[in-house]
Short mmCIF file of C-alpha atoms and ligand atoms in Angstrom, two decimals:
data_model
loop_
_atom_site.label_atom_id
_atom_site.label_comp_id
_atom_site.label_asym_id
_atom_site.label_seq_id
_atom_site.Cartn_x
_atom_site.Cartn_y
_atom_site.Cartn_z
CA MET A 72 5.65 1.32 23.34
CA SER A 73 7.23 -0.51 20.50
CA LYS A 74 9.11 1.79 18.21
CA SER A 75 10.20 -0.62 15.54
CA PHE A 76 8.59 -3.39 13.54
CA LEU A 77 9.15 -6.87 14.97
CA GLU A 78 11.23 -5.44 17.77
CA GLY A 79 12.36 -8.20 20.05
CA GLU A 80 12.93 -10.72 17.27
CA TYR A 81 15.01 -8.32 15.23
CA PRO A 82 16.66 -5.20 16.55
CA CYS A 83 15.94 -2.20 14.33
CA SER A 84 18.41 -2.49 11.43
CA SER A 85 20.45 0.41 10.27
CA PRO A 86 18.91 1.80 7.10
CA ASP A 87 22.08 0.86 5.28
CA GLN A 88 21.44 -2.79 5.95
CA ALA A 89 17.67 -3.05 5.77
CA LEU A 90 15.62 -4.15 2.80
CA PHE A 91 12.48 -2.76 4.45
CA TYR A 92 12.23 0.84 5.57
CA VAL A 93 9.11 1.25 7.68
CA ILE A 94 7.68 4.76 7.87
CA PRO A 95 4.94 5.30 10.48
CA VAL A 96 2.52 8.05 9.46
CA PRO A 97 0.03 8.70 12.28
CA TYR A 98 -2.08 11.00 10.15
CA GLU A 99 -5.73 11.74 10.62
CA GLY A 100 -6.64 14.89 8.76
CA THR A 101 -9.78 14.37 6.74
CA VAL A 102 -11.41 11.14 7.91
CA SER A 103 -15.09 11.24 7.25
CA TYR A 104 -16.80 8.75 9.58
CA GLY A 105 -15.15 6.80 12.41
CA GLY A 106 -11.86 8.36 13.56
CA GLY A 107 -8.75 6.90 15.10
CA THR A 108 -6.32 6.35 12.23
CA ALA A 109 -3.68 8.45 14.01
CA ARG A 110 -3.15 5.48 16.31
CA GLY A 111 -2.92 2.92 13.50
CA PRO A 112 0.87 2.81 13.07
CA GLU A 113 1.65 2.41 16.77
CA ARG A 114 -0.86 -0.42 17.05
CA ILE A 115 0.61 -2.28 14.08
CA LEU A 116 4.11 -1.84 15.51
CA ALA A 117 2.93 -3.03 18.94
CA ALA A 118 1.18 -6.07 17.44
CA SER A 119 4.25 -6.89 15.35
CA THR A 120 6.09 -7.88 18.51
CA GLN A 121 3.75 -10.88 18.72
CA LEU A 122 4.64 -12.18 15.25
CA GLU A 123 6.58 -15.33 14.64
CA LYS A 124 9.70 -14.40 12.76
CA PHE A 125 9.25 -17.59 10.72
CA ASP A 126 6.37 -16.85 8.34
CA GLY A 127 5.81 -20.48 7.38
CA ILE A 128 8.42 -20.44 4.63
CA ASP A 129 11.41 -18.55 5.97
CA CYS A 130 12.32 -15.50 8.04
CA PRO A 131 11.73 -12.34 6.00
CA GLY A 132 13.06 -10.17 8.82
CA GLU A 133 16.54 -11.42 8.02
CA ALA A 134 16.47 -9.08 5.02
CA GLY A 135 16.61 -6.28 7.59
CA ILE A 136 13.84 -4.02 8.83
CA HIS A 137 14.50 -0.42 9.70
CA THR A 138 11.74 1.58 11.34
CA ALA A 139 12.06 5.32 10.93
CA ARG A 140 10.77 7.91 13.32
CA PRO A 141 7.07 8.71 12.73
CA VAL A 142 6.34 11.50 10.29
CA ASP A 143 5.30 14.71 12.03
CA CYS A 144 1.57 14.86 11.35
CA SER A 145 0.82 18.17 13.05
CA GLY A 146 -0.65 20.93 10.93
CA THR A 147 -2.87 21.14 7.89
CA PRO A 148 -3.05 18.48 5.16
CA GLU A 149 -1.12 20.89 2.92
CA GLU A 150 1.66 20.87 5.49
CA VAL A 151 1.63 17.21 6.45
CA LEU A 152 1.31 15.44 3.11
CA PRO A 153 4.56 16.79 1.61
CA ARG A 154 6.37 15.49 4.69
CA VAL A 155 5.20 11.99 3.76
CA GLY A 156 6.76 12.37 0.33
CA ASP A 157 9.96 13.68 1.90
CA ALA A 158 10.12 10.70 4.27
CA VAL A 159 9.75 8.28 1.36
CA LEU A 160 12.39 10.12 -0.64
CA SER A 161 14.80 10.03 2.25
CA ALA A 162 14.24 6.27 2.48
CA LEU A 163 15.01 5.92 -1.20
CA GLY A 164 17.67 8.52 -1.59
CA ALA A 165 20.18 8.21 1.14
CA HIS A 166 21.15 4.58 0.88
CA ASP A 167 22.96 3.01 -2.00
CA HIS A 168 21.18 -0.33 -1.71
CA ASP A 169 17.72 1.19 -2.09
CA PRO A 170 15.57 0.17 0.87
CA LEU A 171 11.94 -0.52 0.09
CA PRO A 172 9.47 1.89 1.71
CA VAL A 173 6.71 0.38 3.85
CA VAL A 174 4.34 3.16 4.84
CA LEU A 175 2.05 2.51 7.81
CA GLY A 176 -0.97 4.83 8.04
CA GLY A 177 -2.77 6.81 8.97
CA GLU A 178 -5.51 7.71 6.60
CA HIS A 179 -5.38 6.90 2.92
CA SER A 180 -4.54 10.45 1.76
CA ILE A 181 -0.88 9.71 2.51
CA THR A 182 -0.67 7.37 -0.47
CA ALA A 183 -0.60 10.15 -3.07
CA PRO A 184 2.60 11.85 -1.86
CA ALA A 185 4.21 8.45 -1.26
CA VAL A 186 3.41 7.31 -4.81
CA ARG A 187 4.70 10.57 -6.20
CA ALA A 188 7.99 10.16 -4.37
CA VAL A 189 8.51 6.59 -5.59
CA ARG A 190 7.46 7.51 -9.12
CA ASP A 191 9.85 10.47 -9.23
CA LYS A 192 12.74 8.42 -7.94
CA LEU A 193 12.06 5.68 -10.48
CA ARG A 194 11.78 8.20 -13.29
CA GLU A 195 15.19 9.51 -12.36
CA ARG A 196 16.70 6.05 -12.30
CA THR A 197 15.03 4.46 -15.32
CA GLY A 198 14.34 7.41 -17.58
CA LEU A 199 10.83 6.06 -18.10
CA ALA A 200 7.96 8.55 -18.08
CA THR A 201 5.65 5.99 -16.45
CA PRO A 202 7.89 3.72 -14.41
CA LEU A 203 5.27 2.76 -11.85
CA GLY A 204 1.69 1.50 -11.59
CA VAL A 205 -0.48 1.38 -8.49
CA ILE A 206 -2.43 -1.64 -7.31
CA GLN A 207 -5.07 -0.68 -4.76
CA ILE A 208 -6.96 -3.00 -2.45
CA ASP A 209 -9.87 -1.07 -0.99
CA ALA A 210 -13.60 -1.13 -0.26
CA HIS A 211 -13.89 2.33 -1.78
CA ALA A 212 -12.80 3.63 -5.13
CA ASP A 213 -11.47 6.88 -3.63
CA LEU A 214 -11.91 8.50 -7.04
CA ARG A 215 -13.92 11.56 -6.05
CA ASP A 216 -12.48 14.84 -7.27
CA ARG A 217 -12.98 16.24 -3.81
CA TYR A 218 -14.83 15.19 -0.72
CA GLU A 219 -16.35 17.56 1.80
CA GLY A 220 -14.64 20.27 -0.23
CA SER A 221 -11.16 18.81 -0.02
CA PRO A 222 -9.13 17.38 -2.89
CA LEU A 223 -6.77 16.00 -0.23
CA SER A 224 -9.49 13.88 1.41
CA HIS A 225 -8.84 10.17 1.77
CA ALA A 226 -11.94 9.71 -0.39
CA ALA A 227 -10.17 11.50 -3.27
CA VAL A 228 -6.72 9.97 -3.00
CA MET A 229 -6.89 7.70 -6.03
CA ARG A 230 -8.16 10.57 -8.15
CA ARG A 231 -4.98 12.38 -7.18
CA VAL A 232 -2.92 9.34 -8.11
CA HIS A 233 -4.65 8.54 -11.38
CA GLN A 234 -5.60 11.95 -12.70
CA ASP A 235 -3.06 14.33 -11.17
CA LEU A 236 -0.02 12.06 -11.09
CA GLY A 237 -1.03 10.20 -14.24
CA VAL A 238 -0.22 6.81 -12.74
CA PRO A 239 -1.89 3.64 -14.12
CA LEU A 240 -4.19 2.06 -11.55
CA ILE A 241 -5.79 -1.30 -10.82
CA GLN A 242 -8.47 -1.35 -8.12
CA ILE A 243 -9.32 -4.57 -6.27
CA GLY A 244 -12.18 -5.29 -3.89
CA VAL A 245 -14.15 -2.06 -4.33
CA ARG A 246 -17.77 -2.30 -3.22
CA ALA A 247 -18.77 1.25 -2.31
CA LEU A 248 -18.85 3.71 -5.14
CA SER A 249 -20.50 7.05 -5.85
CA ARG A 250 -22.15 7.95 -9.13
CA GLU A 251 -19.35 10.46 -9.75
CA GLU A 252 -16.75 7.73 -9.34
CA GLU A 253 -18.61 5.35 -11.62
CA THR A 254 -18.74 8.05 -14.28
CA TYR A 255 -15.03 8.78 -13.86
CA ARG A 256 -14.19 5.10 -14.18
CA LEU A 257 -16.24 4.64 -17.33
CA ALA A 258 -14.69 7.71 -18.92
CA ALA A 259 -11.22 6.49 -17.96
CA ARG A 260 -11.93 3.12 -19.56
CA ASP A 261 -12.26 4.85 -22.90
CA GLU A 262 -8.90 6.49 -22.50
CA THR A 263 -5.82 4.34 -22.66
CA ASP A 264 -3.47 6.56 -20.75
CA PRO A 265 -3.20 6.25 -17.83
CA VAL A 266 -5.05 2.97 -17.64
CA LEU A 267 -7.68 2.43 -14.94
CA LEU A 268 -8.90 -1.11 -14.31
CA TRP A 269 -10.99 -2.67 -11.57
CA HIS A 270 -11.90 -6.03 -10.11
CA ASP A 271 -14.76 -5.23 -7.77
CA ALA A 272 -15.64 -7.29 -4.72
CA ARG A 273 -18.87 -8.61 -6.20
CA ASP A 274 -16.89 -10.15 -9.04
CA ILE A 275 -13.99 -11.64 -7.11
CA VAL A 276 -15.18 -12.38 -3.56
CA PRO A 277 -18.12 -14.75 -4.22
CA SER A 278 -16.02 -16.73 -6.68
CA ALA A 279 -12.96 -16.66 -4.36
CA LEU A 280 -10.74 -15.40 -7.16
CA SER A 281 -7.18 -14.91 -6.06
CA ARG A 282 -5.67 -14.03 -9.40
CA ILE A 283 -6.41 -10.97 -11.44
CA GLU A 284 -5.35 -10.12 -14.90
CA ILE A 285 -2.56 -7.56 -15.06
CA PRO A 286 -2.20 -6.35 -18.65
CA ARG A 287 1.15 -6.94 -20.27
CA ASP A 288 1.75 -3.25 -20.74
CA PHE A 289 1.02 -2.37 -17.11
CA PRO A 290 4.27 -1.09 -15.58
CA SER A 291 6.66 -3.75 -14.36
CA ARG A 292 7.00 -2.05 -10.99
CA VAL A 293 4.07 -1.36 -8.73
CA TYR A 294 3.23 0.51 -5.59
CA LEU A 295 0.81 -1.60 -3.60
CA THR A 296 -1.66 0.31 -1.46
CA LEU A 297 -3.65 -1.72 1.00
CA ASP A 298 -6.58 0.12 2.53
CA VAL A 299 -7.51 -2.26 5.30
CA ASP A 300 -11.21 -1.76 4.63
CA GLY A 301 -10.64 -3.77 1.47
CA LEU A 302 -10.52 -6.78 3.76
CA ASP A 303 -13.79 -8.12 5.06
CA PRO A 304 -14.85 -6.48 8.35
CA SER A 305 -14.76 -9.96 9.94
CA ILE A 306 -10.97 -9.64 9.64
CA CYS A 307 -10.63 -5.92 10.16
CA PRO A 308 -13.62 -4.12 11.69
CA ALA A 309 -11.18 -1.51 13.00
CA THR A 310 -11.48 1.04 10.24
CA GLY A 311 -13.44 4.25 9.82
CA THR A 312 -15.76 3.11 7.06
CA PRO A 313 -16.14 -0.69 7.11
CA VAL A 314 -18.18 -2.27 4.31
CA PRO A 315 -19.39 -5.89 4.30
CA GLY A 316 -18.47 -8.27 1.53
CA GLY A 317 -14.71 -7.79 1.48
CA LEU A 318 -11.74 -10.00 0.77
CA GLU A 319 -11.15 -13.06 2.91
CA TRP A 320 -7.84 -13.75 4.62
CA TYR A 321 -6.52 -16.54 2.42
CA GLN A 322 -7.93 -14.94 -0.66
CA THR A 323 -6.00 -11.80 0.22
CA LEU A 324 -2.77 -13.70 0.79
CA ASN A 325 -3.13 -15.57 -2.48
CA LEU A 326 -3.95 -12.40 -4.34
CA LEU A 327 -0.93 -10.63 -2.88
CA GLN A 328 1.32 -13.55 -3.76
CA HIS A 329 -0.03 -13.47 -7.29
CA ILE A 330 0.78 -9.76 -7.51
CA ALA A 331 4.26 -10.29 -6.05
CA ASN A 332 4.90 -13.00 -8.64
CA ALA A 333 3.65 -10.89 -11.52
CA ARG A 334 5.27 -7.55 -10.70
CA GLU A 335 8.07 -6.03 -8.73
CA ILE A 336 6.60 -4.35 -5.66
CA ALA A 337 8.64 -1.17 -5.28
CA ALA A 338 6.91 0.07 -2.14
CA PHE A 339 3.72 -0.60 -0.23
CA ASP A 340 1.45 0.90 2.35
CA VAL A 341 -1.10 -0.34 4.86
CA VAL A 342 -3.55 2.41 5.71
CA GLU A 343 -6.80 3.24 7.51
CA LEU A 344 -6.45 1.09 10.60
CA ALA A 345 -8.52 2.86 13.26
CA PRO A 346 -7.89 0.72 16.35
CA ILE A 347 -10.80 -0.30 18.54
CA PRO A 348 -9.79 -0.14 22.22
CA GLY A 349 -9.73 -3.62 23.69
CA LEU A 350 -9.94 -5.39 20.32
CA HIS A 351 -6.47 -6.34 19.24
CA ALA A 352 -7.24 -8.97 16.60
CA PRO A 353 -7.32 -6.46 13.74
CA ASP A 354 -4.03 -4.90 14.85
CA TYR A 355 -2.41 -8.31 14.85
CA ALA A 356 -3.98 -9.27 11.50
CA LEU A 357 -2.46 -6.19 9.88
CA ALA A 358 0.95 -6.68 11.47
CA GLU A 359 0.90 -10.21 10.13
CA LEU A 360 -0.26 -9.11 6.71
CA THR A 361 2.51 -6.52 6.58
CA TYR A 362 5.07 -9.19 7.45
CA ARG A 363 3.61 -11.63 4.92
CA ILE A 364 3.96 -9.03 2.19
CA MET A 365 7.56 -8.44 3.28
CA GLY A 366 8.13 -12.18 2.96
CA MET A 367 6.68 -12.30 -0.54
CA ILE A 368 8.88 -9.40 -1.60
CA ALA A 369 12.04 -10.74 0.03
CA ARG A 370 11.57 -14.12 -1.66
CA SER A 371 10.84 -12.61 -5.05
CA ARG A 372 14.05 -10.62 -4.77
CA SER A 373 16.15 -13.65 -4.01
CA ALA A 374 14.38 -16.15 -6.29
CA PRO A 375 16.39 -17.75 -9.07
CA GLY A 376 15.60 -15.98 -12.30
CA SER A 377 14.56 -12.79 -10.60
CA GLY A 378 17.76 -11.33 -12.03
CA GLY A 379 17.68 -7.58 -11.77
CA ARG A 380 14.94 -7.76 -9.18
CA GLU A 381 17.58 -8.28 -6.56
CA ARG A 382 17.57 -4.54 -6.28
CA PRO A 383 14.33 -2.66 -6.46
CA PHE A 384 15.30 0.17 -8.72
CA ARG A 385 17.92 -1.38 -10.91
CA GLY A 386 15.99 -4.18 -12.52
CA THR A 387 15.35 -4.70 -16.16
CA VAL A 388 12.59 -2.76 -17.78
CA GLY A 389 9.47 -4.39 -19.15
CA PRO A 390 6.63 -6.57 -17.92
MN1 MN B 684 -9.20 4.00 0.67
#
């Protein structure tokens, strides 16, 4: 079994030399419909060995990829989720060149502790109260206060991020929403802090939009969370709660490039892959998407004019 991302092309870098710090989180605690997310990280890592190291532009792996040991996901959600935050903090804390966390899930609940860890680290380094926004690609809003009784459900994770952590949020590709979530969104729209914005699938998919408006005052650094059910099930049927009408492949790539151009991606996750035995196309699609995002980030860091973006946490402040 492959233990590190793109093993074979690139030996696992030491964390001191890697731009990307991959954290596998084989967590499956509260999934509500189809199961299997515990095997998501290993399948993405296995599929990554089939990637071309040249992504069509250059070789993002040359920036260095370190793959950490998987987070221990045994125990209750209350026990597991803090370990995710600790793993992200250890990625950010122990290395003076600030590796960029890439969290591979696992169910979506793991995003909240990961966002908290990145936010706290950025607060410490920038002194800003709100140093980070979240951009979420997802079929579901995940804004329920609790689901099946649990506030730690994957269906409540963005409520934790927006309401509990107070982090500004942009949702992209949502097409399955409860009345409660609609009400929460509309109430949040009337508040300015923290901002909550959305570009639902019905608005962007039929018109093939690959750019969204990010308000000028949205934080300059973002945590990108990619719930794979945001993609159309033709690309990724391997997820617990697939919903038709999702983002297309090239639309997704263009959208991600647009985000990478507009903001500094400080960390990202790819969550909710629930592998289907015998069907490896989705595993490969997500390994490729992960590598494409790495490429966009690596290039934005080295682009002329990116200035302080060379290093994720020491850039200039402002949009
Ligand atoms: Mn989700």
